[in-house]
Coordinates of C-alpha atoms in Angstrom, one line a residue:
X1 CA 35.8 2.8 6.6
X2 CA 34.1 4.8 9.4
X3 CA 30.8 4.1 11.1
X4 CA 29.0 6.8 9.1
X5 CA 29.7 5.2 5.8
X6 CA 28.7 1.8 7.3
X7 CA 25.4 3.2 8.2
X8 CA 24.8 4.7 4.8
X9 CA 25.7 1.4 3.1
X10 CA 23.2 -0.4 5.4
X11 CA 20.4 2.0 4.5
X12 CA 21.3 1.7 0.8
X13 CA 21.2 -2.1 1.1
X14 CA 17.8 -1.9 2.7
X15 CA 16.2 0.6 0.3
X16 CA 14.7 -2.1 -2.1
X17 CA 13.1 -3.9 0.9
X18 CA 11.8 -0.5 2.2
X19 CA 10.2 0.3 -1.2
X20 CA 8.7 -3.2 -1.3
X21 CA 7.2 -2.9 2.2
X22 CA 5.8 0.5 1.5
X23 CA 4.2 -0.6 -1.8
X24 CA 2.7 -3.6 0.0
X25 CA 1.2 -1.4 2.8
X26 CA -0.4 0.8 0.2
X27 CA -1.9 -2.0 -2.0
X28 CA -2.7 -5.0 0.1
X29 CA -5.3 -5.7 2.6
X30 CA -4.8 -7.8 5.7
X31 CA -4.6 -11.5 4.7
X32 CA -7.4 -13.8 5.5
X33 CA -6.5 -16.8 7.6
X34 CA -7.9 -20.3 7.0
X35 CA -9.0 -22.1 10.1
X36 CA -7.2 -25.4 10.3
X37 CA -10.2 -27.2 11.6
X38 CA -12.0 -27.0 8.2
X39 CA -13.1 -30.7 7.9
X40 CA -14.5 -30.7 11.4
X41 CA -16.3 -27.4 10.7
X42 CA -17.9 -28.8 7.6
X43 CA -19.2 -31.9 9.4
X44 CA -20.5 -30.0 12.4
X45 CA -22.4 -27.3 10.4
X46 CA -23.7 -29.8 7.9
X47 CA -25.1 -31.9 10.7
X48 CA -26.7 -28.8 12.2
X49 CA -28.3 -28.0 8.8
X50 CA -29.6 -31.6 8.6
X51 CA -31.0 -31.5 12.1
X52 CA -33.1 -28.4 11.6
X53 CA -34.3 -29.7 8.2
X54 CA -35.6 -32.9 10.0
X55 CA -37.2 -30.7 12.6
X56 CA -39.0 -28.7 9.9
X57 CA -40.2 -32.0 8.3
X58 CA -41.5 -33.2 11.6
X59 CA -43.3 -29.9 12.2
X60 CA -41.2 -29.2 15.3
X61 CA -40.3 -25.8 14.0
X62 CA -42.0 -23.3 11.7
X63 CA -40.7 -22.4 8.2
X64 CA -39.7 -19.0 9.5
X65 CA -37.8 -20.5 12.4
X66 CA -36.1 -22.9 10.0
X67 CA -35.0 -20.0 7.8
X68 CA -33.6 -18.0 10.8
X69 CA -31.8 -21.1 12.1
X70 CA -30.3 -21.8 8.7
X71 CA -29.0 -18.2 8.4
X72 CA -27.5 -18.4 11.9
X73 CA -25.7 -21.6 11.1
X74 CA -24.3 -20.1 7.9
X75 CA -23.2 -17.0 9.8
X76 CA -21.3 -19.1 12.3
X77 CA -19.7 -21.0 9.5
X78 CA -18.3 -17.8 8.1
X79 CA -17.0 -16.8 11.5
X80 CA -15.3 -20.2 11.8
X81 CA -13.8 -20.1 8.3
X82 CA -12.4 -16.6 8.4
X83 CA -10.2 -14.6 10.7
X84 CA -9.9 -11.0 9.6
X85 CA -7.1 -9.1 11.3
X86 CA -7.8 -5.4 12.1
X87 CA -6.9 -3.1 9.3
X88 CA -4.2 -0.5 10.0
X89 CA -3.9 2.9 8.4
X90 CA -1.5 3.4 5.5
X91 CA 0.4 6.1 7.4
X92 CA 1.0 3.9 10.4
X93 CA 2.3 1.1 8.1
X94 CA 4.6 3.4 6.2
X95 CA 5.9 5.0 9.4
X96 CA 6.6 1.5 10.8
X97 CA 8.6 0.6 7.6
X98 CA 10.8 3.7 8.0
X99 CA 11.4 3.1 11.7
X100 CA 12.4 -0.6 11.1
X101 CA 14.6 0.4 8.2
X102 CA 16.4 2.9 10.4
X103 CA 16.8 0.6 13.4
X104 CA 18.2 -2.4 11.6
X105 CA 21.6 -0.8 10.5
X106 CA 21.9 0.8 13.9
X107 CA 21.4 -2.5 15.7
X108 CA 23.9 -4.2 13.4
X109 CA 26.5 -1.6 14.1
X110 CA 26.0 -2.0 17.9
X111 CA 26.3 -5.7 17.6
X112 CA 29.5 -5.3 15.6
X113 CA 30.9 -2.8 18.1
X114 CA 30.3 -5.2 21.0
X115 CA 31.7 -8.4 19.4
X116 CA 33.8 -7.3 16.4
X117 CA 32.9 -10.2 14.2
X118 CA 29.6 -12.0 13.5
X119 CA 29.3 -15.1 15.7
X120 CA 25.6 -15.7 15.5
X121 CA 24.5 -19.0 13.8
X122 CA 23.1 -18.7 10.3
X123 CA 19.3 -18.3 10.1
X124 CA 17.8 -21.8 9.4
X125 CA 16.3 -20.8 6.0
X126 CA 16.1 -24.4 4.8
X127 CA 13.9 -25.3 7.8
X128 CA 11.6 -22.4 7.1
X129 CA 11.3 -23.4 3.5
X130 CA 10.5 -27.0 4.5
X131 CA 7.9 -25.8 6.9
X132 CA 6.2 -23.6 4.2
X133 CA 6.3 -26.5 1.8
X134 CA 4.7 -28.8 4.4
X135 CA 1.9 -26.2 5.0
X136 CA 1.3 -25.8 1.3
X137 CA 1.1 -29.6 0.9
X138 CA -1.5 -29.9 3.7
X139 CA -3.5 -27.1 2.1
X140 CA -3.4 -28.8 -1.3
X141 CA -4.6 -32.1 0.4
X142 CA -7.4 -30.1 2.0
X143 CA -8.4 -28.7 -1.3
X144 CA -8.6 -32.2 -2.8
X145 CA -10.8 -33.4 0.1
X146 CA -13.1 -30.4 -0.2
X147 CA -13.5 -30.9 -3.9
X148 CA -14.3 -34.6 -3.4
X149 CA -17.0 -33.6 -0.9
X150 CA -18.3 -30.9 -3.3
X151 CA -18.6 -33.5 -6.1
X152 CA -20.8 -35.6 -3.9
X153 CA -23.3 -32.8 -3.3
X154 CA -26.1 -32.1 -5.8
X155 CA -25.6 -28.9 -7.9
X156 CA -27.4 -26.0 -6.3
X157 CA -27.9 -27.6 -3.0
X158 CA -27.5 -25.4 0.1
X159 CA -25.3 -28.2 1.6
X160 CA -22.6 -27.0 -0.8
X161 CA -22.3 -23.5 0.8
X162 CA -20.0 -24.5 3.8
X163 CA -17.8 -26.6 1.5
X164 CA -17.5 -23.8 -1.0
X165 CA -16.6 -21.2 1.6
X166 CA -13.8 -23.4 3.1
X167 CA -12.6 -24.5 -0.4
X168 CA -12.3 -20.8 -1.4
X169 CA -10.3 -20.0 1.7
X170 CA -8.0 -23.0 1.1
X171 CA -7.4 -21.8 -2.5
X172 CA -6.7 -18.3 -1.2
X173 CA -4.1 -19.7 1.2
X174 CA -2.3 -21.5 -1.6
X175 CA -2.3 -18.5 -3.9
X176 CA -4.9 -19.9 -6.4
X177 CA -6.6 -16.6 -6.8
X178 CA -8.5 -17.4 -10.0
X179 CA -9.9 -20.6 -8.6
X180 CA -10.7 -19.0 -5.3
X181 CA -12.6 -16.1 -7.0
X182 CA -14.8 -18.7 -8.9
X183 CA -15.4 -20.8 -5.8
X184 CA -16.4 -17.9 -3.6
X185 CA -18.6 -16.5 -6.3
X186 CA -20.4 -19.8 -6.4
X187 CA -20.8 -19.7 -2.6
X188 CA -22.4 -16.2 -2.9
X189 CA -24.9 -17.5 -5.4
X190 CA -26.2 -19.9 -2.7
X191 CA -26.3 -17.4 0.1
X192 CA -25.3 -13.7 0.4
X193 CA -23.2 -12.6 3.3
X194 CA -21.5 -9.1 3.4
X195 CA -18.2 -10.4 4.7
X196 CA -18.1 -13.2 2.1
X197 CA -19.0 -10.6 -0.6
X198 CA -16.2 -8.3 0.5
X199 CA -13.7 -11.2 0.5
X200 CA -14.9 -12.3 -3.0
X201 CA -14.5 -8.8 -4.3
X202 CA -11.0 -8.4 -2.9
X203 CA -10.0 -11.8 -4.4
X204 CA -11.3 -10.7 -7.8
X205 CA -9.4 -7.5 -7.5
X206 CA -6.1 -9.2 -6.5
X207 CA -6.5 -11.7 -9.3
X208 CA -7.1 -9.0 -12.0
X209 CA -4.6 -6.6 -10.6
X210 CA -7.2 -3.8 -10.5
X211 CA -10.7 -3.1 -9.3
X212 CA -13.2 -4.5 -11.8
X213 CA -16.8 -3.3 -12.2
X214 CA -18.1 -6.6 -10.7
X215 CA -15.8 -6.3 -7.7
X216 CA -17.2 -2.7 -7.1
X217 CA -20.7 -4.1 -7.3
X218 CA -19.9 -6.7 -4.7
X219 CA -18.1 -4.1 -2.4
X220 CA -21.2 -1.9 -2.6
X221 CA -23.6 -4.7 -1.7
X222 CA -21.3 -5.8 1.1
X223 CA -21.2 -2.2 2.5
X224 CA -24.9 -1.9 2.3
X225 CA -25.6 -5.1 4.3
X226 CA -22.6 -4.9 6.7
X227 CA -22.9 -3.9 10.3
X228 CA -21.7 -0.4 11.3
X229 CA -18.7 -1.8 13.2
X230 CA -17.4 -4.1 10.4
X231 CA -13.6 -3.7 10.4
X232 CA -13.2 -4.1 6.6
X233 CA -15.7 -1.3 5.6
X234 CA -12.9 1.3 5.2
X235 CA -10.9 -0.9 2.9
X236 CA -13.9 -1.8 0.9
X237 CA -14.7 1.9 0.4
X238 CA -11.1 2.6 -0.7
X239 CA -11.4 -0.1 -3.3
X240 CA -14.7 1.5 -4.6
X241 CA -12.9 4.9 -4.9
X242 CA -10.1 3.3 -7.0
X243 CA -12.5 2.5 -9.9
X244 CA -12.2 6.1 -11.2
X245 CA -8.5 6.4 -10.8

């Protein structure tokens, strides 16, 4: 078998993976990453909320100053809980998929030409699986801790907001989309934030497999309140445009 047919076989073998990567680049947004310091973040921001509440009770600050300080603490919590990678254009993602698909068989042929037979050690897949299982186990433990904290907070209390945000992110990380959508919606009912609204809308969209009217409503509210340089605005607008398709 000559090298030309080897290259064709390599591309044919990679075609399912190429199709999968292309579909992912068209449908998915950049994943949200949960900050591993979630328990510390809860304690820190809860303590700050308690401190300004005491200052208000002691007439050390005015009600307006208390409200502004409360909003600032909640904003910092959202920044602590979320890391939003920059969104890339679909064309760039697709081009990258085709380039990678073309380079892999070429690199394989070059390696074979140099050495003749494969001599590299097998990829430690079992170790990767164990690592992923360990991360999932830690995330599930975090969910249990956050739910326990949430149960100790009176219903409707503003103290529940930071716990709900972090719980929703933990549920997202473990793939519990339905639970995450409910949790983040509950957080929005306590305090509206454009980034949180966009995340909630995207979670609802992913869970249902399509853009729902409620998700569109959240996306529109998020865009209206978002700063001009918010990196997720383009993706939110694309989701809104999908409702009529």
